JSON list of C-alpha atoms and ligand atoms in Angstrom, two decimals:
[
{"chain": "V", "resi": 226, "resn": "MET", "atom": "CA", "xyz": [21.79, 8.78, -41.37]},
{"chain": "V", "resi": 227, "resn": "ARG", "atom": "CA", "xyz": [22.88, 7.01, -38.25]},
{"chain": "V", "resi": 228, "resn": "GLY", "atom": "CA", "xyz": [20.22, 6.83, -35.54]},
{"chain": "V", "resi": 229, "resn": "ARG", "atom": "CA", "xyz": [20.66, 8.98, -32.47]},
{"chain": "V", "resi": 230, "resn": "PHE", "atom": "CA", "xyz": [20.87, 7.14, -29.14]},
{"chain": "V", "resi": 231, "resn": "ILE", "atom": "CA", "xyz": [17.63, 7.69, -27.28]},
{"chain": "V", "resi": 232, "resn": "SER", "atom": "CA", "xyz": [17.93, 7.65, -23.53]},
{"chain": "V", "resi": 233, "resn": "PRO", "atom": "CA", "xyz": [15.05, 5.83, -21.76]},
{"chain": "V", "resi": 234, "resn": "LEU", "atom": "CA", "xyz": [14.38, 9.15, -20.02]},
{"chain": "V", "resi": 235, "resn": "GLU", "atom": "CA", "xyz": [13.44, 10.68, -23.37]},
{"chain": "V", "resi": 236, "resn": "ILE", "atom": "CA", "xyz": [10.80, 8.08, -24.14]},
{"chain": "V", "resi": 237, "resn": "PRO", "atom": "CA", "xyz": [7.47, 9.66, -23.22]},
{"chain": "V", "resi": 238, "resn": "MET", "atom": "CA", "xyz": [5.43, 7.83, -20.59]},
{"chain": "V", "resi": 239, "resn": "PRO", "atom": "CA", "xyz": [2.05, 6.61, -21.91]},
{"chain": "V", "resi": 240, "resn": "SER", "atom": "CA", "xyz": [0.14, 9.21, -19.91]},
{"chain": "V", "resi": 241, "resn": "THR", "atom": "CA", "xyz": [2.06, 12.06, -21.49]},
{"chain": "V", "resi": 242, "resn": "VAL", "atom": "CA", "xyz": [1.06, 11.04, -25.02]},
{"chain": "V", "resi": 243, "resn": "GLY", "atom": "CA", "xyz": [-2.63, 11.13, -24.26]},
{"chain": "V", "resi": 244, "resn": "SER", "atom": "CA", "xyz": [-3.35, 7.43, -23.77]},
{"chain": "V", "resi": 245, "resn": "THR", "atom": "CA", "xyz": [-5.29, 5.87, -20.91]},
{"chain": "V", "resi": 246, "resn": "PRO", "atom": "CA", "xyz": [-4.08, 7.00, -17.47]},
{"chain": "V", "resi": 247, "resn": "ARG", "atom": "CA", "xyz": [-2.23, 4.32, -15.54]},
{"chain": "V", "resi": 248, "resn": "ILE", "atom": "CA", "xyz": [-4.14, 3.58, -12.36]},
{"chain": "V", "resi": 249, "resn": "ALA", "atom": "CA", "xyz": [-3.03, 1.19, -9.61]},
{"chain": "V", "resi": 250, "resn": "LEU", "atom": "CA", "xyz": [-4.92, -0.14, -6.64]},
{"chain": "V", "resi": 251, "resn": "TYR", "atom": "CA", "xyz": [-2.80, -0.57, -3.50]},
{"chain": "V", "resi": 252, "resn": "PRO", "atom": "CA", "xyz": [-4.85, -2.87, -1.25]},
{"chain": "V", "resi": 253, "resn": "GLY", "atom": "CA", "xyz": [-4.16, -3.78, 2.35]},
{"chain": "V", "resi": 254, "resn": "SER", "atom": "CA", "xyz": [-5.36, -3.84, 5.92]},
{"chain": "V", "resi": 255, "resn": "PHE", "atom": "CA", "xyz": [-3.33, -0.77, 6.96]},
{"chain": "V", "resi": 256, "resn": "ASP", "atom": "CA", "xyz": [-4.28, -1.58, 10.56]},
{"chain": "V", "resi": 257, "resn": "GLY", "atom": "CA", "xyz": [-1.62, 0.56, 12.08]},
{"chain": "V", "resi": 258, "resn": "LEU", "atom": "CA", "xyz": [-0.36, 2.50, 9.07]},
{"chain": "V", "resi": 259, "resn": "THR", "atom": "CA", "xyz": [3.45, 2.38, 9.12]},
{"chain": "V", "resi": 260, "resn": "PHE", "atom": "CA", "xyz": [6.20, 4.37, 7.44]},
{"chain": "V", "resi": 261, "resn": "GLY", "atom": "CA", "xyz": [6.67, 1.24, 5.27]},
{"chain": "V", "resi": 262, "resn": "HIS", "atom": "CA", "xyz": [3.12, 1.64, 3.90]},
{"chain": "V", "resi": 263, "resn": "LEU", "atom": "CA", "xyz": [3.67, 5.38, 3.39]},
{"chain": "V", "resi": 264, "resn": "ASP", "atom": "CA", "xyz": [6.91, 4.73, 1.52]},
{"chain": "V", "resi": 265, "resn": "LEU", "atom": "CA", "xyz": [5.07, 2.40, -0.87]},
{"chain": "V", "resi": 266, "resn": "ILE", "atom": "CA", "xyz": [2.25, 4.94, -1.30]},
{"chain": "V", "resi": 267, "resn": "LYS", "atom": "CA", "xyz": [4.69, 7.74, -2.17]},
{"chain": "V", "resi": 268, "resn": "ARG", "atom": "CA", "xyz": [6.61, 5.58, -4.63]},
{"chain": "V", "resi": 269, "resn": "GLY", "atom": "CA", "xyz": [3.35, 4.30, -6.16]},
{"chain": "V", "resi": 270, "resn": "CYS", "atom": "CA", "xyz": [2.11, 7.86, -6.66]},
{"chain": "V", "resi": 271, "resn": "LYS", "atom": "CA", "xyz": [5.25, 8.61, -8.67]},
{"chain": "V", "resi": 272, "resn": "LEU", "atom": "CA", "xyz": [4.90, 5.50, -10.82]},
{"chain": "V", "resi": 273, "resn": "PHE", "atom": "CA", "xyz": [1.21, 5.75, -11.65]},
{"chain": "V", "resi": 274, "resn": "ASP", "atom": "CA", "xyz": [-1.06, 8.55, -12.79]},
{"chain": "V", "resi": 275, "resn": "ARG", "atom": "CA", "xyz": [-3.40, 7.70, -9.94]},
{"chain": "V", "resi": 276, "resn": "LEU", "atom": "CA", "xyz": [-2.99, 5.48, -6.89]},
{"chain": "V", "resi": 277, "resn": "VAL", "atom": "CA", "xyz": [-6.14, 4.13, -5.29]},
{"chain": "V", "resi": 278, "resn": "VAL", "atom": "CA", "xyz": [-5.41, 2.95, -1.75]},
{"chain": "V", "resi": 279, "resn": "GLY", "atom": "CA", "xyz": [-7.93, 0.25, -0.85]},
{"chain": "V", "resi": 280, "resn": "VAL", "atom": "CA", "xyz": [-8.59, -0.43, 2.82]},
{"chain": "V", "resi": 281, "resn": "ALA", "atom": "CA", "xyz": [-9.87, -3.96, 3.35]},
{"chain": "V", "resi": 282, "resn": "ALA", "atom": "CA", "xyz": [-13.06, -3.73, 5.39]},
{"chain": "V", "resi": 283, "resn": "ASN", "atom": "CA", "xyz": [-13.25, -7.40, 6.27]},
{"chain": "V", "resi": 284, "resn": "SER", "atom": "CA", "xyz": [-9.75, -8.10, 7.42]},
{"chain": "V", "resi": 285, "resn": "ARG", "atom": "CA", "xyz": [-9.23, -11.56, 8.91]},
{"chain": "V", "resi": 286, "resn": "LYS", "atom": "CA", "xyz": [-6.56, -10.02, 11.11]},
{"chain": "V", "resi": 287, "resn": "ASN", "atom": "CA", "xyz": [-8.85, -8.87, 13.95]},
{"chain": "V", "resi": 288, "resn": "PRO", "atom": "CA", "xyz": [-8.12, -5.18, 13.35]},
{"chain": "V", "resi": 289, "resn": "TRP", "atom": "CA", "xyz": [-7.57, -2.58, 16.07]},
{"chain": "V", "resi": 290, "resn": "PHE", "atom": "CA", "xyz": [-9.22, 0.14, 13.97]},
{"chain": "V", "resi": 291, "resn": "THR", "atom": "CA", "xyz": [-12.40, 0.32, 11.90]},
{"chain": "V", "resi": 292, "resn": "ALA", "atom": "CA", "xyz": [-12.03, 0.68, 8.13]},
{"chain": "V", "resi": 293, "resn": "GLU", "atom": "CA", "xyz": [-13.19, 4.31, 8.47]},
{"chain": "V", "resi": 294, "resn": "GLU", "atom": "CA", "xyz": [-10.49, 5.02, 11.07]},
{"chain": "V", "resi": 295, "resn": "ARG", "atom": "CA", "xyz": [-7.82, 3.38, 8.90]},
{"chain": "V", "resi": 296, "resn": "MET", "atom": "CA", "xyz": [-8.94, 5.45, 5.91]},
{"chain": "V", "resi": 297, "resn": "GLU", "atom": "CA", "xyz": [-8.74, 8.58, 8.05]},
{"chain": "V", "resi": 298, "resn": "HIS", "atom": "CA", "xyz": [-5.16, 7.71, 9.12]},
{"chain": "V", "resi": 299, "resn": "ILE", "atom": "CA", "xyz": [-4.12, 7.38, 5.46]},
{"chain": "V", "resi": 300, "resn": "HIS", "atom": "CA", "xyz": [-5.94, 10.59, 4.60]},
{"chain": "V", "resi": 301, "resn": "LEU", "atom": "CA", "xyz": [-4.15, 12.54, 7.37]},
{"chain": "V", "resi": 302, "resn": "CYS", "atom": "CA", "xyz": [-0.73, 11.16, 6.42]},
{"chain": "V", "resi": 303, "resn": "THR", "atom": "CA", "xyz": [-0.99, 11.72, 2.66]},
{"chain": "V", "resi": 304, "resn": "ALA", "atom": "CA", "xyz": [-2.26, 15.32, 2.62]},
{"chain": "V", "resi": 305, "resn": "GLY", "atom": "CA", "xyz": [-0.65, 17.16, -0.27]},
{"chain": "V", "resi": 306, "resn": "ILE", "atom": "CA", "xyz": [-0.38, 14.14, -2.58]},
{"chain": "V", "resi": 307, "resn": "PRO", "atom": "CA", "xyz": [-2.68, 15.09, -5.46]},
{"chain": "V", "resi": 308, "resn": "ASN", "atom": "CA", "xyz": [-3.04, 11.78, -7.31]},
{"chain": "V", "resi": 309, "resn": "ILE", "atom": "CA", "xyz": [-4.23, 9.59, -4.46]},
{"chain": "V", "resi": 310, "resn": "GLU", "atom": "CA", "xyz": [-7.70, 8.26, -3.72]},
{"chain": "V", "resi": 311, "resn": "ILE", "atom": "CA", "xyz": [-8.65, 6.29, -0.61]},
{"chain": "V", "resi": 312, "resn": "ILE", "atom": "CA", "xyz": [-11.45, 3.74, -0.80]},
{"chain": "V", "resi": 313, "resn": "GLN", "atom": "CA", "xyz": [-12.87, 0.89, 1.23]},
{"chain": "V", "resi": 314, "resn": "ILE", "atom": "CA", "xyz": [-12.78, -2.60, -0.26]},
{"chain": "V", "resi": 315, "resn": "GLU", "atom": "CA", "xyz": [-15.69, -4.87, 0.68]},
{"chain": "V", "resi": 316, "resn": "GLY", "atom": "CA", "xyz": [-15.26, -7.90, -1.58]},
{"chain": "V", "resi": 317, "resn": "LEU", "atom": "CA", "xyz": [-12.82, -9.12, -4.18]},
{"chain": "V", "resi": 318, "resn": "THR", "atom": "CA", "xyz": [-9.72, -6.97, -4.60]},
{"chain": "V", "resi": 319, "resn": "VAL", "atom": "CA", "xyz": [-9.62, -7.48, -8.37]},
{"chain": "V", "resi": 320, "resn": "LYS", "atom": "CA", "xyz": [-13.25, -6.39, -8.63]},
{"chain": "V", "resi": 321, "resn": "ALA", "atom": "CA", "xyz": [-12.42, -3.21, -6.71]},
{"chain": "V", "resi": 322, "resn": "ALA", "atom": "CA", "xyz": [-9.53, -2.66, -9.14]},
{"chain": "V", "resi": 323, "resn": "VAL", "atom": "CA", "xyz": [-11.80, -2.96, -12.17]},
{"chain": "V", "resi": 324, "resn": "ASP", "atom": "CA", "xyz": [-14.55, -0.85, -10.55]},
{"chain": "V", "resi": 325, "resn": "HIS", "atom": "CA", "xyz": [-12.01, 1.96, -10.03]},
{"chain": "V", "resi": 326, "resn": "GLY", "atom": "CA", "xyz": [-10.47, 1.70, -13.49]},
{"chain": "V", "resi": 327, "resn": "ALA", "atom": "CA", "xyz": [-7.18, 0.25, -12.19]},
{"chain": "V", "resi": 328, "resn": "GLN", "atom": "CA", "xyz": [-5.14, -1.89, -14.56]},
{"chain": "V", "resi": 329, "resn": "PHE", "atom": "CA", "xyz": [-2.60, -2.70, -11.81]},
{"chain": "V", "resi": 330, "resn": "ILE", "atom": "CA", "xyz": [-2.52, -3.97, -8.24]},
{"chain": "V", "resi": 331, "resn": "LEU", "atom": "CA", "xyz": [0.44, -2.71, -6.25]},
{"chain": "V", "resi": 332, "resn": "ARG", "atom": "CA", "xyz": [1.90, -4.82, -3.43]},
{"chain": "V", "resi": 333, "resn": "GLY", "atom": "CA", "xyz": [5.04, -4.55, -1.35]},
{"chain": "V", "resi": 334, "resn": "LEU", "atom": "CA", "xyz": [7.57, -7.28, -0.76]},
{"chain": "V", "resi": 335, "resn": "ARG", "atom": "CA", "xyz": [9.69, -7.32, 2.35]},
{"chain": "V", "resi": 336, "resn": "ALA", "atom": "CA", "xyz": [11.59, -10.49, 3.25]},
{"chain": "V", "resi": 337, "resn": "VAL", "atom": "CA", "xyz": [11.37, -13.85, 1.52]},
{"chain": "V", "resi": 338, "resn": "SER", "atom": "CA", "xyz": [8.60, -14.68, 3.98]},
{"chain": "V", "resi": 339, "resn": "ASP", "atom": "CA", "xyz": [6.19, -12.38, 2.07]},
{"chain": "V", "resi": 340, "resn": "PHE", "atom": "CA", "xyz": [6.95, -14.04, -1.23]},
{"chain": "V", "resi": 341, "resn": "ASP", "atom": "CA", "xyz": [5.03, -17.31, -1.06]},
{"chain": "V", "resi": 342, "resn": "PHE", "atom": "CA", "xyz": [1.73, -15.70, -0.02]},
{"chain": "V", "resi": 343, "resn": "GLU", "atom": "CA", "xyz": [2.06, -12.74, -2.38]},
{"chain": "V", "resi": 344, "resn": "PHE", "atom": "CA", "xyz": [2.96, -15.02, -5.29]},
{"chain": "V", "resi": 345, "resn": "GLN", "atom": "CA", "xyz": [-0.12, -17.20, -4.69]},
{"chain": "V", "resi": 346, "resn": "LEU", "atom": "CA", "xyz": [-2.31, -14.12, -4.34]},
{"chain": "V", "resi": 347, "resn": "ALA", "atom": "CA", "xyz": [-1.00, -12.56, -7.55]},
{"chain": "V", "resi": 348, "resn": "ILE", "atom": "CA", "xyz": [-1.54, -15.78, -9.51]},
{"chain": "V", "resi": 349, "resn": "MET", "atom": "CA", "xyz": [-5.06, -16.23, -8.14]},
{"chain": "V", "resi": 350, "resn": "ASN", "atom": "CA", "xyz": [-5.93, -12.61, -8.91]},
{"chain": "V", "resi": 351, "resn": "HIS", "atom": "CA", "xyz": [-4.60, -13.08, -12.43]},
{"chain": "V", "resi": 352, "resn": "GLU", "atom": "CA", "xyz": [-6.76, -16.19, -12.87]},
{"chain": "V", "resi": 353, "resn": "VAL", "atom": "CA", "xyz": [-9.83, -14.29, -11.73]},
{"chain": "V", "resi": 354, "resn": "MET", "atom": "CA", "xyz": [-9.11, -11.10, -13.69]},
{"chain": "V", "resi": 355, "resn": "PRO", "atom": "CA", "xyz": [-6.36, -11.56, -16.34]},
{"chain": "V", "resi": 356, "resn": "ASN", "atom": "CA", "xyz": [-6.46, -7.90, -17.36]},
{"chain": "V", "resi": 357, "resn": "VAL", "atom": "CA", "xyz": [-5.25, -6.72, -13.96]},
{"chain": "V", "resi": 358, "resn": "GLU", "atom": "CA", "xyz": [-1.49, -7.07, -13.46]},
{"chain": "V", "resi": 359, "resn": "THR", "atom": "CA", "xyz": [0.12, -7.24, -10.02]},
{"chain": "V", "resi": 360, "resn": "ILE", "atom": "CA", "xyz": [3.21, -5.08, -9.62]},
{"chain": "V", "resi": 361, "resn": "PHE", "atom": "CA", "xyz": [5.58, -5.62, -6.70]},
{"chain": "V", "resi": 362, "resn": "LEU", "atom": "CA", "xyz": [7.82, -3.00, -5.18]},
{"chain": "V", "resi": 363, "resn": "ALA", "atom": "CA", "xyz": [10.68, -4.16, -3.00]},
{"chain": "V", "resi": 364, "resn": "THR", "atom": "CA", "xyz": [10.61, -2.54, 0.41]},
{"chain": "V", "resi": 365, "resn": "SER", "atom": "CA", "xyz": [13.04, 0.25, 1.11]},
{"chain": "V", "resi": 366, "resn": "PRO", "atom": "CA", "xyz": [15.80, -1.33, 3.24]},
{"chain": "V", "resi": 367, "resn": "GLU", "atom": "CA", "xyz": [15.02, 0.72, 6.34]},
{"chain": "V", "resi": 368, "resn": "TYR", "atom": "CA", "xyz": [11.49, -0.78, 6.44]},
{"chain": "V", "resi": 369, "resn": "ILE", "atom": "CA", "xyz": [12.37, -4.38, 5.74]},
{"chain": "V", "resi": 370, "resn": "PHE", "atom": "CA", "xyz": [11.39, -5.64, 9.20]},
{"chain": "V", "resi": 371, "resn": "LEU", "atom": "CA", "xyz": [8.49, -3.23, 9.68]},
{"chain": "V", "resi": 372, "resn": "SER", "atom": "CA", "xyz": [4.99, -4.67, 9.92]},
{"chain": "V", "resi": 373, "resn": "SER", "atom": "CA", "xyz": [1.81, -3.38, 11.57]},
{"chain": "V", "resi": 374, "resn": "SER", "atom": "CA", "xyz": [1.46, -6.54, 13.62]},
{"chain": "V", "resi": 375, "resn": "MET", "atom": "CA", "xyz": [4.99, -6.25, 14.99]},
{"chain": "V", "resi": 376, "resn": "VAL", "atom": "CA", "xyz": [4.51, -2.57, 15.83]},
{"chain": "V", "resi": 377, "resn": "LYS", "atom": "CA", "xyz": [1.23, -3.32, 17.66]},
{"chain": "V", "resi": 378, "resn": "GLU", "atom": "CA", "xyz": [2.86, -6.13, 19.60]},
{"chain": "V", "resi": 379, "resn": "VAL", "atom": "CA", "xyz": [5.84, -4.11, 20.84]},
{"chain": "V", "resi": 380, "resn": "TRP", "atom": "CA", "xyz": [3.61, -1.09, 21.55]},
{"chain": "V", "resi": 381, "resn": "SER", "atom": "CA", "xyz": [1.40, -3.34, 23.73]},
{"chain": "V", "resi": 382, "resn": "LEU", "atom": "CA", "xyz": [4.52, -4.32, 25.66]},
{"chain": "V", "resi": 383, "resn": "GLY", "atom": "CA", "xyz": [5.46, -0.69, 26.26]},
{"chain": "V", "resi": 384, "resn": "ALA", "atom": "CA", "xyz": [7.98, 0.09, 23.48]},
{"chain": "V", "resi": 385, "resn": "ASP", "atom": "CA", "xyz": [8.35, 3.52, 21.86]},
{"chain": "V", "resi": 386, "resn": "VAL", "atom": "CA", "xyz": [7.10, 3.02, 18.28]},
{"chain": "V", "resi": 387, "resn": "SER", "atom": "CA", "xyz": [7.34, 6.64, 17.09]},
{"chain": "V", "resi": 388, "resn": "ARG", "atom": "CA", "xyz": [10.10, 5.67, 14.63]},
{"chain": "V", "resi": 389, "resn": "PHE", "atom": "CA", "xyz": [7.77, 3.25, 12.88]},
{"chain": "V", "resi": 390, "resn": "ILE", "atom": "CA", "xyz": [4.37, 4.94, 12.64]},
{"chain": "V", "resi": 391, "resn": "PRO", "atom": "CA", "xyz": [3.33, 8.51, 11.82]},
{"chain": "V", "resi": 392, "resn": "GLN", "atom": "CA", "xyz": [2.03, 10.87, 14.51]},
{"chain": "V", "resi": 393, "resn": "PRO", "atom": "CA", "xyz": [-1.74, 10.57, 13.72]},
{"chain": "V", "resi": 394, "resn": "VAL", "atom": "CA", "xyz": [-1.48, 6.79, 14.02]},
{"chain": "V", "resi": 395, "resn": "LEU", "atom": "CA", "xyz": [0.53, 7.07, 17.23]},
{"chain": "V", "resi": 396, "resn": "GLU", "atom": "CA", "xyz": [-2.22, 9.30, 18.65]},
{"chain": "V", "resi": 397, "resn": "ALA", "atom": "CA", "xyz": [-4.84, 6.69, 17.64]},
{"chain": "V", "resi": 398, "resn": "PHE", "atom": "CA", "xyz": [-2.79, 4.03, 19.49]},
{"chain": "V", "resi": 399, "resn": "GLU", "atom": "CA", "xyz": [-2.74, 6.28, 22.57]},
{"chain": "V", "resi": 400, "resn": "ARG", "atom": "CA", "xyz": [-6.50, 6.94, 22.41]},
{"chain": "V", "resi": 401, "resn": "ARG", "atom": "CA", "xyz": [-7.08, 3.20, 22.16]},
{"chain": "V", "resi": 402, "resn": "ARG", "atom": "CA", "xyz": [-4.97, 2.60, 25.26]},
{"chain": "V", "resi": 403, "resn": "ALA", "atom": "CA", "xyz": [-6.69, 5.41, 27.15]},
{"chain": "V", "resi": 404, "resn": "ALA", "atom": "CA", "xyz": [-10.04, 3.80, 26.31]},
{"chain": "V", "resi": 405, "resn": "GLY", "atom": "CA", "xyz": [-8.76, 0.63, 27.99]},
{"chain": "V", "resi": 406, "resn": "ALA", "atom": "CA", "xyz": [-8.60, -1.48, 24.82]},
{"chain": "J", "resi": 619, "resn": "ADP", "atom": "P1", "xyz": [-2.38, -7.13, 4.14]},
{"chain": "J", "resi": 619, "resn": "ADP", "atom": "O1", "xyz": [-3.21, -7.53, 5.30]},
{"chain": "J", "resi": 619, "resn": "ADP", "atom": "O2", "xyz": [-3.13, -7.08, 2.84]},
{"chain": "J", "resi": 619, "resn": "ADP", "atom": "O3", "xyz": [-1.07, -7.83, 4.00]},
{"chain": "J", "resi": 619, "resn": "ADP", "atom": "P2", "xyz": [-0.91, -4.90, 5.14]},
{"chain": "J", "resi": 619, "resn": "ADP", "atom": "O4", "xyz": [-1.50, -3.63, 5.63]},
{"chain": "J", "resi": 619, "resn": "ADP", "atom": "O5", "xyz": [-0.20, -5.74, 6.13]},
{"chain": "J", "resi": 619, "resn": "ADP", "atom": "O6", "xyz": [-2.09, -5.60, 4.43]},
{"chain": "J", "resi": 619, "resn": "ADP", "atom": "O7", "xyz": [0.07, -4.61, 3.93]},
{"chain": "J", "resi": 619, "resn": "ADP", "atom": "C1", "xyz": [-0.39, -4.01, 2.74]},
{"chain": "J", "resi": 619, "resn": "ADP", "atom": "C2", "xyz": [0.70, -4.07, 1.70]},
{"chain": "J", "resi": 619, "resn": "ADP", "atom": "O8", "xyz": [1.78, -3.26, 2.13]},
{"chain": "J", "resi": 619, "resn": "ADP", "atom": "C3", "xyz": [1.28, -5.46, 1.44]},
{"chain": "J", "resi": 619, "resn": "ADP", "atom": "O9", "xyz": [1.60, -5.58, 0.07]},
{"chain": "J", "resi": 619, "resn": "ADP", "atom": "C4", "xyz": [2.55, -5.47, 2.26]},
{"chain": "J", "resi": 619, "resn": "ADP", "atom": "O10", "xyz": [3.51, -6.35, 1.72]},
{"chain": "J", "resi": 619, "resn": "ADP", "atom": "C5", "xyz": [2.98, -4.03, 2.10]},
{"chain": "J", "resi": 619, "resn": "ADP", "atom": "N1", "xyz": [3.82, -3.61, 3.21]},
{"chain": "J", "resi": 619, "resn": "ADP", "atom": "C6", "xyz": [3.55, -3.63, 4.51]},
{"chain": "J", "resi": 619, "resn": "ADP", "atom": "N2", "xyz": [4.59, -3.20, 5.25]},
{"chain": "J", "resi": 619, "resn": "ADP", "atom": "C7", "xyz": [5.58, -2.90, 4.35]},
{"chain": "J", "resi": 619, "resn": "ADP", "atom": "C8", "xyz": [6.93, -2.44, 4.46]},
{"chain": "J", "resi": 619, "resn": "ADP", "atom": "N3", "xyz": [7.49, -2.24, 5.65]},
{"chain": "J", "resi": 619, "resn": "ADP", "atom": "N4", "xyz": [7.63, -2.26, 3.32]},
{"chain": "J", "resi": 619, "resn": "ADP", "atom": "C9", "xyz": [7.07, -2.51, 2.12]},
{"chain": "J", "resi": 619, "resn": "ADP", "atom": "N5", "xyz": [5.81, -2.95, 1.95]},
{"chain": "J", "resi": 619, "resn": "ADP", "atom": "C10", "xyz": [5.08, -3.16, 3.04]}
]
């Protein structure tokens, strides 16, 4: 009997055949959560059984918001997504991945400028913890030039950034300005 063509859509995903759930850690500073971050979160939640968003506590980027505030921003903007967990990362990202049962690290790639750093990071993480694979998602085209640092810079100079960051984050920006920071 000739074999029937099986569409890739008919092949069951591992999670649906009772194997280990696929868990990814999406680490970052998220200091000024943008619609670019949220796009990656939503796409990651569709790809994996569980997405753990890891907020780096010790960011070298001189953050505007505490890790708790950044976690709260993500929490407010992802209400209704059932398979998301938000954690704080203190030390090594790969260790946080293993501690939370994640087999994958999810990162976003925007322009070529992201590539060199992300490539080095992925290779180093693989050296440290070979069982954890880094997965890259290309940015959605509308967010290709969107970064937290750029948004903070233009906001400081008086630009309207409501197209780039969700309302709870915009309100946090405004509170920060009202406090004279
Ligand atoms: P980090 O300080 O670790 O780079 P960021 O908060 O700047 O943290 O970014 C976290 C992750 O989100 C990174 O993988 C980054 O490439 C990705 N990212 C940030 N902005 C965008 C965007 N506009 N589109 C796609 N991915 C993005």
